[in-house]
């Protein structure tokens, strides 16, 4: 594909949180297409293009770990006398969140020792800046040098992702056979009031096909 890229990402831990289990986080078995898109956008993105994930290769066996993490239960409000809006108006209102008052421990079931290869392509969002070679060169150059707009992560920001472009053929996954992964988050449409869409992938020999999937909005 003229607009296609292949990127290997890996890390020590990952948590692609199931939306139905947000209090005690439980990860999906594999990376979601929306998480893969987020990694690509962290490396290279422009308003004139959008990334479409074609396949996700799961290169290592799926392993889970149970961990406990310190989190805060609240956020600084946007509205109100102590909120962000008030601070921006008068430049005097302090923005504070005391960790000692809102700290809590939460359990999480996360993935351990993960590695994926993302196959994706970009599409144009408008008539401007249509130059396939330019966008591909920039992406591959940035990926090879480790450059990114912000550090890519594997589901949660504390789980940083390492990355590099894949040269040549994609190696075979360590996984064999078929596995129904159940309903998974496909993506979030931010132009449609953050509408979430889901799909039901089947992993075959470690490969998840994301193209031409029947996507169901919920």
XYZ file of N, CA, C and O in Angstrom:
872
model
N 0.841 -1.194 0.000
C 0.000 0.000 0.000
C 0.878 1.247 0.000
O 1.800 1.355 0.796
N 0.578 2.189 -0.887
C 1.430 3.359 -1.056
C 1.465 4.242 0.180
O 2.405 4.983 0.391
N 0.417 4.162 0.997
C 0.355 5.017 2.180
C 0.485 4.188 3.461
O 0.077 4.633 4.516
N 1.064 2.996 3.348
C 1.109 2.099 4.490
C 2.405 2.181 5.268
O 3.467 2.490 4.724
N 2.315 1.885 6.575
C 3.485 1.846 7.450
C 3.401 0.590 8.311
O 2.325 0.001 8.493
N 4.552 0.192 8.839
C 4.629 -0.940 9.760
C 5.480 -0.507 10.943
O 6.610 -0.052 10.770
N 4.934 -0.631 12.120
C 5.630 -0.144 13.311
C 5.600 -1.219 14.398
O 4.549 -1.777 14.708
N 6.774 -1.495 14.962
C 6.867 -2.423 16.092
C 6.841 -1.620 17.385
O 7.588 -0.639 17.513
N 5.991 -2.005 18.304
C 5.929 -1.344 19.614
C 6.011 -2.416 20.687
O 5.495 -3.518 20.517
N 6.639 -2.089 21.785
C 6.765 -3.060 22.873
C 6.938 -2.320 24.197
O 7.222 -1.113 24.235
N 6.765 -3.069 25.281
C 6.913 -2.460 26.597
C 6.800 -3.515 27.681
O 6.432 -4.666 27.431
N 7.140 -3.105 28.907
C 7.091 -4.032 30.037
C 5.661 -4.312 30.477
O 5.335 -5.431 30.877
N 4.815 -3.294 30.432
C 3.430 -3.453 30.872
C 2.501 -2.683 29.929
O 2.929 -1.750 29.235
N 1.219 -3.080 29.939
C 0.204 -2.382 29.146
C -1.136 -2.588 29.819
O -1.364 -3.609 30.496
N -2.029 -1.632 29.657
C -3.382 -1.771 30.199
C -4.356 -1.065 29.259
O -4.464 0.164 29.294
N -5.022 -1.851 28.427
C -6.032 -1.323 27.507
C -7.379 -1.553 28.189
O -8.024 -2.589 28.011
N -7.762 -0.594 28.999
C -8.833 -0.777 29.976
C -10.184 -1.062 29.326
O -10.620 -0.347 28.423
N -10.834 -2.105 29.842
C -12.212 -2.382 29.424
C -13.115 -1.300 30.010
O -13.072 -1.054 31.217
N -13.941 -0.653 29.197
C -14.759 0.451 29.726
C -15.783 0.004 30.748
O -16.219 0.798 31.574
N -16.173 -1.272 30.733
C -17.159 -1.737 31.708
C -16.524 -2.021 33.064
O -17.228 -2.341 34.017
N -15.187 -1.912 33.186
C -14.505 -2.202 34.450
C -13.500 -1.092 34.747
O -12.310 -1.311 34.811
N -13.994 0.113 34.940
C -13.080 1.232 35.114
C -12.640 1.423 36.567
O -11.613 2.015 36.831
N -13.430 0.965 37.552
C -13.057 1.185 38.952
C -11.822 0.357 39.289
O -10.797 0.867 39.728
N -11.918 -0.958 39.111
C -10.750 -1.824 39.210
C -10.389 -2.187 37.773
O -11.081 -2.969 37.129
N -9.344 -1.616 37.269
C -9.045 -1.725 35.842
C -8.710 -3.162 35.432
O -7.934 -3.835 36.104
N -9.269 -3.563 34.321
C -8.970 -4.857 33.718
C -8.674 -4.617 32.245
O -9.453 -3.965 31.548
N -7.555 -5.120 31.794
C -7.139 -4.864 30.419
C -7.784 -5.855 29.451
O -8.083 -7.005 29.800
N -8.019 -5.385 28.225
C -8.314 -6.312 27.135
C -7.111 -7.251 26.951
O -6.003 -6.979 27.422
N -7.323 -8.327 26.222
C -6.231 -9.282 25.985
C -5.132 -8.700 25.100
O -3.967 -9.107 25.196
N -5.513 -7.784 24.227
C -4.565 -7.255 23.239
C -4.769 -5.754 23.070
O -5.727 -5.179 23.599
N -3.892 -5.151 22.311
C -4.001 -3.725 21.996
C -5.255 -3.457 21.166
O -5.583 -4.220 20.252
N -5.946 -2.378 21.463
C -7.128 -1.993 20.685
C -6.702 -1.130 19.484
O -5.641 -0.492 19.518
N -7.523 -1.081 18.431
C -7.189 -0.210 17.287
C -7.036 1.256 17.679
O -6.183 1.969 17.134
N -7.841 1.726 18.636
C -7.726 3.132 19.038
C -6.394 3.396 19.738
O -5.795 4.460 19.562
N -5.914 2.432 20.522
C -4.606 2.594 21.165
C -3.489 2.592 20.125
O -2.515 3.355 20.233
N -3.631 1.744 19.092
C -2.628 1.717 18.027
C -2.611 3.049 17.268
O -1.545 3.579 16.936
N -3.801 3.585 17.017
C -3.864 4.888 16.345
C -3.184 5.962 17.201
O -2.488 6.845 16.692
N -3.393 5.903 18.506
C -2.772 6.880 19.388
C -1.251 6.831 19.336
O -0.582 7.867 19.390
N -0.685 5.637 19.220
C 0.773 5.504 19.114
C 1.269 6.160 17.821
O 2.261 6.900 17.816
N 0.561 5.898 16.716
C 0.966 6.479 15.428
C 0.874 8.006 15.465
O 1.767 8.709 14.970
N -0.203 8.520 16.054
C -0.372 9.981 16.116
C 0.678 10.628 17.009
O 1.042 11.784 16.791
N 1.150 9.910 18.019
C 2.191 10.462 18.880
C 3.492 10.657 18.106
O 4.281 11.550 18.411
N 3.713 9.826 17.111
C 4.949 9.925 16.321
C 4.809 10.944 15.200
O 5.675 11.787 14.982
N 3.678 10.879 14.476
C 3.508 11.840 13.374
C 2.026 12.030 13.099
O 1.299 11.054 12.890
N 1.614 13.266 13.101
C 0.219 13.599 12.811
C 0.162 15.015 12.253
O 0.938 15.883 12.644
N -0.755 15.200 11.302
C -1.046 16.532 10.785
C -2.550 16.628 10.577
O -3.222 15.603 10.375
N -3.099 17.831 10.582
C -4.553 17.942 10.379
C -5.018 17.396 9.033
O -6.185 17.030 8.893
N -4.128 17.325 8.057
C -4.539 16.889 6.723
C -4.599 15.373 6.570
O -5.024 14.875 5.526
N -4.163 14.612 7.581
C -4.191 13.147 7.473
C -4.821 12.540 8.726
O -4.856 13.167 9.789
N -5.329 11.321 8.568
C -5.778 10.539 9.723
C -5.308 9.110 9.518
O -5.235 8.610 8.393
N -4.956 8.439 10.613
C -4.423 7.078 10.553
C -5.537 6.048 10.633
O -6.460 6.179 11.431
N -5.433 5.017 9.791
C -6.366 3.894 9.807
C -5.564 2.612 10.068
O -4.648 2.292 9.301
N -5.906 1.917 11.120
C -5.191 0.688 11.479
C -5.733 -0.474 10.658
O -6.945 -0.719 10.628
N -4.847 -1.189 9.980
C -5.254 -2.328 9.135
C -5.169 -3.649 9.886
O -6.094 -4.457 9.860
N -4.051 -3.904 10.525
C -3.857 -5.161 11.267
C -3.005 -4.877 12.507
O -2.185 -3.953 12.505
N -3.222 -5.709 13.514
C -2.364 -5.693 14.692
C -1.814 -7.108 14.873
O -2.585 -8.067 14.977
N -0.503 -7.231 14.881
C 0.157 -8.524 15.086
C 0.555 -8.626 16.558
O 1.288 -7.768 17.068
N 0.070 -9.654 17.223
C 0.430 -9.893 18.619
C 1.618 -10.859 18.608
O 1.487 -12.035 18.266
N 2.793 -10.361 18.980
C 4.018 -11.118 18.758
C 4.397 -12.028 19.921
O 5.176 -12.965 19.747
N 3.870 -11.757 21.106
C 4.259 -12.558 22.279
C 3.025 -13.149 22.950
O 1.910 -12.616 22.796
N 3.204 -14.220 23.722
C 2.062 -14.789 24.452
C 1.417 -13.754 25.368
O 2.085 -12.850 25.889
N 0.109 -13.898 25.560
C -0.652 -12.947 26.384
C -0.498 -13.322 27.857
O -0.912 -14.398 28.283
N 0.107 -12.410 28.625
C 0.354 -12.652 30.047
C -0.274 -11.528 30.861
O -0.149 -10.346 30.505
N -0.924 -11.902 31.963
C -1.533 -10.896 32.837
C -0.792 -10.841 34.172
O -0.217 -11.826 34.619
N -0.850 -9.669 34.786
C -0.289 -9.462 36.116
C -1.286 -8.640 36.932
O -1.957 -7.757 36.373
N -1.374 -8.913 38.207
C -2.196 -8.096 39.103
C -1.291 -7.130 39.855
O -0.302 -7.549 40.461
N -1.622 -5.859 39.813
C -0.818 -4.847 40.498
C -1.745 -3.922 41.282
O -2.945 -3.848 41.023
N -1.175 -3.237 42.248
C -1.910 -2.195 42.987
C -1.176 -0.886 42.771
O 0.050 -0.822 42.875
N -1.939 0.148 42.462
C -1.324 1.440 42.168
C -1.981 2.533 42.995
O -3.159 2.461 43.326
N -1.187 3.559 43.305
C -1.730 4.746 43.962
C -2.322 5.668 42.904
O -1.647 6.015 41.925
N -3.580 6.041 43.096
C -4.230 6.971 42.188
C -4.922 8.055 43.006
O -5.060 7.928 44.222
N -5.351 9.107 42.351
C -6.156 10.135 43.018
C -7.594 9.964 42.564
O -7.871 9.591 41.430
N -8.513 10.231 43.495
C -9.919 9.953 43.206
C -10.634 11.131 42.553
O -11.781 11.007 42.142
N -9.995 12.305 42.487
C -10.687 13.480 41.956
C -9.754 14.275 41.064
O -8.542 14.030 41.006
N -10.342 15.217 40.357
C -9.572 16.111 39.487
C -9.876 17.554 39.872
O -10.904 17.834 40.510
N -9.010 18.472 39.481
C -9.290 19.884 39.693
C -10.482 20.256 38.820
O -10.484 19.984 37.608
N -11.528 20.848 39.412
C -12.724 21.153 38.612
C -12.464 22.242 37.578
O -11.582 23.087 37.748
N -13.240 22.209 36.527
C -13.146 23.259 35.503
C -13.922 24.491 35.937
O -13.446 25.621 35.819
N -15.133 24.270 36.480
C -15.992 25.387 36.889
C -15.898 25.578 38.399
O -15.315 24.775 39.105
N -16.505 26.673 38.876
C -16.530 26.935 40.309
C -15.445 27.894 40.747
O -14.557 28.269 39.959
N -15.522 28.290 42.036
C -14.599 29.302 42.565
C -13.154 28.823 42.615
O -12.232 29.643 42.621
N -12.945 27.515 42.702
C -11.572 26.980 42.762
C -11.205 26.225 41.493
O -10.257 25.434 41.500
N -11.928 26.473 40.420
C -11.711 25.732 39.191
C -10.747 26.393 38.230
O -10.212 27.486 38.477
N -10.548 25.740 37.135
C -9.609 26.215 36.108
C -10.080 27.528 35.497
O -9.290 28.454 35.260
N -11.383 27.631 35.234
C -11.907 28.862 34.615
C -11.652 30.077 35.494
O -11.268 31.151 35.002
N -11.869 29.935 36.825
C -11.635 31.058 37.735
C -10.166 31.448 37.747
O -9.819 32.634 37.753
N -9.285 30.465 37.734
C -7.851 30.755 37.741
C -7.413 31.464 36.464
O -6.554 32.357 36.494
N -8.012 31.102 35.359
C -7.640 31.740 34.092
C -8.160 33.169 34.018
O -7.560 34.026 33.369
N -9.271 33.447 34.705
C -9.845 34.794 34.654
C -9.072 35.785 35.500
O -8.758 36.892 35.062
N -8.780 35.390 36.773
C -8.147 36.382 37.655
C -6.642 36.169 37.840
O -5.975 37.016 38.438
N -6.118 35.091 37.354
C -4.666 34.811 37.468
C -4.187 34.774 38.911
O -2.987 34.908 39.169
N -5.090 34.639 39.870
C -4.699 34.600 41.282
C -5.154 33.321 41.979
O -4.511 32.851 42.907
N -6.289 32.801 41.538
C -6.816 31.596 42.177
C -5.847 30.445 41.997
O -5.511 30.090 40.863
N -5.379 29.877 43.105
C -4.420 28.751 42.967
C -5.130 27.464 42.537
O -6.272 27.223 42.926
N -4.448 26.678 41.734
C -4.956 25.376 41.342
C -4.224 24.328 42.166
O -3.016 24.132 42.007
N -4.961 23.657 43.042
C -4.327 22.731 43.967
C -5.108 21.427 44.026
O -6.333 21.430 43.959
N -4.355 20.365 44.185
C -4.954 19.064 44.462
C -4.026 18.374 45.448
O -2.885 18.050 45.115
N -4.500 18.203 46.682
C -3.674 17.594 47.720
C -3.771 16.076 47.604
O -4.841 15.492 47.822
N -2.660 15.475 47.250
C -2.652 14.028 47.031
C -3.016 13.286 48.306
O -3.723 12.277 48.283
N -2.576 13.823 49.477
C -2.847 13.127 50.734
C -4.348 13.027 51.008
O -4.806 12.108 51.693
N -5.117 13.978 50.482
C -6.561 13.972 50.745
C -7.333 13.095 49.768
O -8.482 12.739 50.051
N -6.755 12.819 48.631
C -7.547 12.103 47.625
C -6.858 10.840 47.120
O -7.317 10.229 46.163
N -5.774 10.456 47.783
C -5.072 9.252 47.325
C -5.881 8.002 47.659
O -6.514 7.905 48.707
N -5.865 7.050 46.758
C -6.478 5.752 47.024
C -5.760 4.683 46.213
O -5.217 4.967 45.141
N -5.748 3.484 46.750
C -5.111 2.363 46.059
C -6.161 1.602 45.262
O -7.264 1.344 45.753
N -5.780 1.246 44.048
C -6.683 0.472 43.208
C -5.924 -0.707 42.597
O -4.756 -0.578 42.227
N -6.623 -1.803 42.511
C -6.037 -2.981 41.871
C -6.242 -2.881 40.366
O -7.172 -2.236 39.881
N -5.373 -3.517 39.625
C -5.496 -3.531 38.164
C -4.938 -4.841 37.626
O -3.940 -5.353 38.134
N -5.627 -5.361 36.631
C -5.124 -6.539 35.931
C -4.552 -6.057 34.603
O -5.300 -5.648 33.713
N -3.229 -6.070 34.494
C -2.553 -5.486 33.340
C -1.814 -6.568 32.555
O -1.610 -7.682 33.043
N -1.430 -6.210 31.359
C -0.653 -7.117 30.520
C 0.834 -6.942 30.815
O 1.294 -5.827 31.099
N 1.577 -8.014 30.724
C 3.021 -7.972 31.009
C 3.813 -8.441 29.795
O 3.403 -9.385 29.109
N 4.927 -7.743 29.536
C 5.865 -8.113 28.466
C 5.135 -8.235 27.120
O 4.956 -9.341 26.595
N 4.735 -7.108 26.576
C 3.939 -7.098 25.340
C 4.783 -6.628 24.157
O 5.749 -5.873 24.315
N 4.395 -7.093 22.999
C 5.020 -6.651 21.752
C 3.993 -6.778 20.636
O 3.363 -7.820 20.486
N 3.842 -5.700 19.864
C 2.887 -5.690 18.755
C 3.553 -5.100 17.518
O 4.495 -4.302 17.620
N 3.045 -5.488 16.369
C 3.402 -4.806 15.125
C 2.117 -4.254 14.525
O 1.149 -5.002 14.318
N 2.128 -2.963 14.281
C 0.948 -2.275 13.762
C 1.118 -2.060 12.272
O 2.126 -1.497 11.833
N 0.156 -2.532 11.497
C 0.079 -2.201 10.071
C -1.019 -1.155 9.907
O -2.158 -1.378 10.358
N -0.692 -0.056 9.279
C -1.669 1.030 9.153
C -1.391 1.824 7.883
O -0.340 1.663 7.240
N -2.348 2.641 7.513
C -2.159 3.578 6.406
C -2.838 4.887 6.785
O -3.628 4.937 7.736
N -2.521 5.922 6.075
C -3.178 7.201 6.346
C -4.103 7.568 5.196
O -3.899 7.153 4.055
N -5.113 8.340 5.523
C -6.037 8.894 4.531
C -6.073 10.398 4.704
O -5.785 10.908 5.799
N -6.433 11.076 3.646
C -6.472 12.543 3.707
C -7.827 13.017 4.227
O -8.874 12.453 3.897
N -7.775 14.055 5.029
C -9.005 14.606 5.585
C -9.531 15.788 4.773
O -10.666 16.199 4.961
N -8.681 16.344 3.895
C -9.114 17.459 3.056
C -8.215 17.493 1.811
O -7.419 16.569 1.581
N -8.332 18.528 1.032
C -7.594 18.602 -0.229
C -6.204 19.185 -0.105
O -5.504 19.343 -1.115
N -5.768 19.484 1.094
C -4.473 20.149 1.274
C -3.366 19.135 1.564
O -3.599 18.079 2.146
N -2.164 19.512 1.180
C -0.948 18.771 1.557
C -1.009 17.291 1.165
O -0.691 16.414 1.953
N -1.421 17.021 -0.059
C -1.521 15.637 -0.539
C -0.215 15.216 -1.186
O 0.014 15.461 -2.359
N 0.641 14.618 -0.402
C 1.930 14.146 -0.899
C 2.278 12.861 -0.140
O 2.800 12.907 0.973
N 1.968 11.711 -0.736
C 2.157 10.431 -0.046
C 3.597 10.230 0.418
O 3.856 9.857 1.565
N 4.536 10.450 -0.508
C 5.939 10.201 -0.199
C 6.449 11.058 0.941
O 7.212 10.593 1.795
N 6.030 12.293 0.959
C 6.475 13.206 2.021
C 6.025 12.713 3.389
O 6.831 12.616 4.333
N 4.743 12.372 3.513
C 4.227 11.930 4.815
C 4.880 10.610 5.252
O 5.218 10.443 6.428
N 5.049 9.692 4.304
C 5.681 8.419 4.657
C 7.132 8.610 5.083
O 7.597 8.000 6.050
N 7.853 9.449 4.352
C 9.256 9.700 4.707
C 9.376 10.314 6.089
O 10.240 9.937 6.888
N 8.504 11.268 6.366
C 8.576 11.926 7.678
C 8.276 10.922 8.789
O 8.972 10.860 9.803
N 7.220 10.125 8.590
C 6.870 9.149 9.640
C 8.013 8.165 9.864
O 8.423 7.934 11.012
N 8.530 7.574 8.787
C 9.581 6.559 8.951
C 10.858 7.163 9.531
O 11.545 6.514 10.333
N 11.174 8.371 9.128
C 12.369 9.020 9.674
C 12.211 9.296 11.167
O 13.122 9.039 11.967
N 11.045 9.807 11.545
C 10.811 10.091 12.965
C 10.794 8.800 13.786
O 11.355 8.748 14.894
N 10.157 7.757 13.251
C 10.097 6.492 13.986
C 11.492 5.890 14.153
O 11.831 5.345 15.206
N 12.334 5.974 13.116
C 13.680 5.407 13.193
C 14.555 6.153 14.197
O 15.427 5.557 14.841
N 14.324 7.459 14.338
C 15.128 8.269 15.260
C 14.542 8.316 16.671
O 15.107 8.950 17.558
N 13.359 7.722 16.841
C 12.731 7.775 18.162
C 12.075 9.102 18.461
O 11.836 9.424 19.626
N 11.758 9.869 17.421
C 11.149 11.187 17.631
C 9.635 11.051 17.773
O 9.010 10.223 17.103
N 9.060 11.881 18.623
C 7.609 11.844 18.808
C 7.159 13.173 19.408
O 7.934 13.881 20.041
N 5.876 13.492 19.189
C 5.316 14.723 19.757
C 5.135 14.566 21.267
O 5.297 15.501 22.036
N 4.742 13.393 21.692
C 4.712 13.038 23.104
C 5.011 11.549 23.193
O 4.867 10.824 22.208
N 5.430 11.085 24.358
C 5.845 9.698 24.469
C 4.642 8.768 24.248
O 3.654 8.848 24.992
N 4.706 7.865 23.259
C 3.611 6.903 23.069
C 3.488 6.001 24.285
O 4.471 5.722 24.972
N 2.278 5.539 24.539
C 2.059 4.683 25.700
C 1.111 3.556 25.332
O 0.397 3.601 24.325
N 1.122 2.546 26.210
C 0.346 1.318 25.957
C -0.873 1.305 26.860
O -0.907 0.633 27.890
N -1.834 2.097 26.525
C -3.090 2.127 27.256
C -3.122 3.153 28.361
O -4.056 3.936 28.451
N -2.124 3.180 29.235
C -2.009 4.158 30.325
C -0.674 4.878 30.166
O 0.312 4.270 29.761
N -0.659 6.142 30.536
C 0.548 6.938 30.296
C 1.762 6.437 31.073
O 2.890 6.685 30.682
N 1.534 5.771 32.209
C 2.691 5.265 32.948
C 3.321 4.049 32.298
O 4.396 3.628 32.708
N 2.670 3.467 31.290
C 3.229 2.321 30.585
C 3.769 2.793 29.234
O 3.084 2.727 28.198
N 4.989 3.281 29.250
C 5.595 3.855 28.052
C 5.827 2.788 26.984
O 6.111 1.628 27.302
N 5.713 3.205 25.728
C 5.922 2.292 24.602
C 7.250 2.623 23.920
O 7.569 3.780 23.675
N 8.010 1.584 23.626
C 9.194 1.709 22.779
C 8.749 1.388 21.351
O 7.823 0.601 21.142
N 9.430 1.960 20.369
C 8.959 1.753 19.001
C 10.104 1.837 17.999
O 11.140 2.465 18.273
N 9.884 1.195 16.859
C 10.823 1.264 15.736
C 10.080 0.803 14.483
O 9.150 -0.019 14.565
N 10.463 1.313 13.317
C 9.821 0.851 12.072
C 10.263 -0.568 11.743
O 11.361 -0.998 12.109
N 9.402 -1.306 11.079
C 9.710 -2.674 10.676
C 10.255 -2.646 9.255
O 9.600 -2.134 8.339
N 11.446 -3.191 9.084
C 12.060 -3.263 7.763
C 11.844 -4.658 7.184
O 12.094 -5.657 7.850
N 11.379 -4.733 5.956
C 11.171 -6.031 5.324
C 9.889 -6.701 5.768
O 8.928 -6.035 6.190
N 9.891 -8.026 5.699
C 8.687 -8.775 6.024
C 8.444 -8.813 7.535
O 9.394 -8.819 8.328
N 7.185 -8.890 7.893
C 6.827 -8.963 9.301
C 7.098 -10.375 9.811
O 6.653 -11.354 9.198
N 7.836 -10.527 10.906
C 8.108 -11.877 11.433
C 6.837 -12.558 11.918
O 5.847 -11.900 12.236
N 6.896 -13.873 11.983
C 5.734 -14.648 12.397
C 5.524 -14.546 13.907
O 6.483 -14.548 14.680
N 4.275 -14.477 14.301
C 3.940 -14.387 15.717
C 4.204 -15.722 16.423
O 4.173 -16.792 15.806
N 4.426 -15.641 17.734
C 4.590 -16.855 18.536
C 3.259 -17.542 18.800
O 3.225 -18.670 19.279
N 2.147 -16.874 18.495
C 0.817 -17.417 18.760
C 0.297 -18.157 17.544
O 0.528 -17.745 16.405
N -0.410 -19.243 17.798
C -1.018 -20.013 16.711
C -2.481 -20.283 17.049
O -2.892 -20.200 18.210
N -3.249 -20.639 16.018
C -4.658 -20.964 16.221
C -5.550 -19.744 16.207
O -5.110 -18.624 15.905
N -6.835 -19.975 16.509
C -7.817 -18.892 16.514
C -8.302 -18.629 17.938
O -8.419 -19.555 18.744
N -8.595 -17.355 18.207
C -9.135 -16.981 19.504
C -10.137 -15.856 19.332
O -9.806 -14.799 18.786
N -11.370 -16.095 19.796
C -12.397 -15.050 19.792
C -12.107 -14.110 20.956
O -12.120 -14.531 22.122
N -11.851 -12.844 20.668
C -11.472 -11.881 21.694
C -12.665 -11.192 22.329
O -12.495 -10.330 23.193
N -13.877 -11.538 21.889
C -15.062 -10.897 22.455
C -15.209 -9.475 21.942
O -14.461 -9.024 21.076
N -16.190 -8.767 22.500
C -16.411 -7.385 22.066
C -15.301 -6.486 22.579
O -14.939 -6.550 23.745
N -14.776 -5.670 21.687
C -13.679 -4.764 22.038
C -13.967 -3.363 21.542
O -14.679 -3.170 20.542
N -13.393 -2.399 22.239
C -13.478 -1.017 21.762
C -12.735 -0.905 20.440
O -11.588 -1.326 20.330
N -13.400 -0.331 19.444
C -12.750 -0.115 18.160
C -12.139 1.288 18.108
O -10.960 1.454 17.840
N -12.959 2.297 18.380
C -12.419 3.648 18.352
C -13.439 4.602 18.963
O -14.568 4.213 19.262
N -13.025 5.834 19.101
C -13.884 6.907 19.608
C -13.951 7.993 18.540
O -12.918 8.465 18.078
N -15.173 8.355 18.152
C -15.361 9.382 17.134
C -15.522 10.731 17.824
O -16.596 11.055 18.350
N -14.451 11.510 17.844
C -14.477 12.789 18.547
C -15.305 13.841 17.816
O -15.710 14.836 18.411
N -15.555 13.622 16.518
C -16.376 14.581 15.765
C -17.862 14.294 15.923
O -18.682 15.035 15.425
N -18.190 13.196 16.566
C -19.596 12.832 16.790
C -19.853 12.735 18.287
O -20.400 11.743 18.773
N -19.410 13.750 19.031
C -19.648 13.829 20.474
C -19.078 12.613 21.202
O -19.707 12.048 22.084
N -17.882 12.214 20.811
C -17.146 11.114 21.439
C -17.963 9.814 21.442
O -18.065 9.118 22.465
N -18.543 9.484 20.313
C -19.286 8.237 20.188
C -18.313 7.051 20.157
O -17.358 7.045 19.383
N -18.564 6.068 21.006
C -17.700 4.882 21.024
C -18.244 3.821 20.087
O -19.455 3.643 19.956
N -17.342 3.121 19.434
C -17.730 2.027 18.546
C -16.991 0.762 18.959
O -15.855 0.814 19.445
N -17.643 -0.375 18.763
C -17.089 -1.660 19.197
C -17.095 -2.642 18.024
O -17.872 -2.497 17.080
N -16.232 -3.639 18.106
C -16.228 -4.707 17.112
C -15.855 -6.022 17.802
O -15.458 -6.031 18.973
N -16.031 -7.130 17.106
C -15.749 -8.434 17.707
C -14.690 -9.146 16.879
O -15.002 -9.877 15.930
N -13.420 -8.948 17.193
C -12.349 -9.539 16.388
C -12.051 -10.986 16.758
O -12.297 -11.421 17.886
N -11.530 -11.706 15.801
C -11.012 -13.058 16.023
C -9.529 -13.034 15.646
O -9.172 -12.666 14.518
N -8.687 -13.386 16.599
C -7.244 -13.397 16.348
C -6.862 -14.731 15.711
O -7.146 -15.801 16.274
N -6.243 -14.663 14.542
C -5.820 -15.868 13.827
C -4.302 -15.870 13.702
O -3.734 -14.979 13.076
N -3.682 -16.854 14.317
C -2.216 -16.954 14.314
C -1.548 -15.645 14.752
O -0.534 -15.217 14.186
N -2.143 -15.020 15.736
C -1.569 -13.799 16.289
C -1.903 -12.533 15.534
O -1.401 -11.458 15.880
N -2.748 -12.613 14.509
C -3.068 -11.443 13.681
C -4.531 -11.056 13.876
O -5.424 -11.900 13.783
N -4.750 -9.774 14.149
C -6.096 -9.234 14.289
C -6.373 -8.350 13.084
O -5.669 -7.359 12.849
N -7.369 -8.719 12.315
C -7.736 -7.946 11.123
C -8.682 -6.820 11.533
O -9.734 -7.076 12.131
N -8.290 -5.596 11.261
C -9.116 -4.443 11.644
C -9.855 -3.834 10.462
O -10.751 -3.004 10.650
N -9.497 -4.223 9.262
C -10.166 -3.667 8.088
C -11.482 -4.386 7.842
O -11.620 -5.569 8.109
N -12.430 -3.652 7.298
C -13.725 -4.212 6.906
C -14.414 -4.943 8.045
O -15.130 -5.912 7.843
N -14.161 -4.476 9.273
C -14.844 -5.068 10.414
C -16.228 -4.456 10.551
O -16.446 -3.291 10.235
N -17.163 -5.263 11.045
C -18.496 -4.740 11.301
C -18.444 -4.001 12.629
O -18.308 -4.603 13.697
N -18.522 -2.704 12.559
C -18.388 -1.875 13.746
C -19.774 -1.501 14.251
O -20.632 -1.083 13.482
N -19.979 -1.677 15.535
C -21.280 -1.397 16.136
C -21.132 -0.251 17.122
O -20.276 -0.292 18.004
N -21.949 0.777 16.948
C -21.918 1.893 17.883
C -22.764 1.557 19.089
O -23.764 0.846 18.983
N -22.364 2.074 20.256
C -23.106 1.776 21.477
C -23.174 3.002 22.357
O -22.192 3.700 22.490
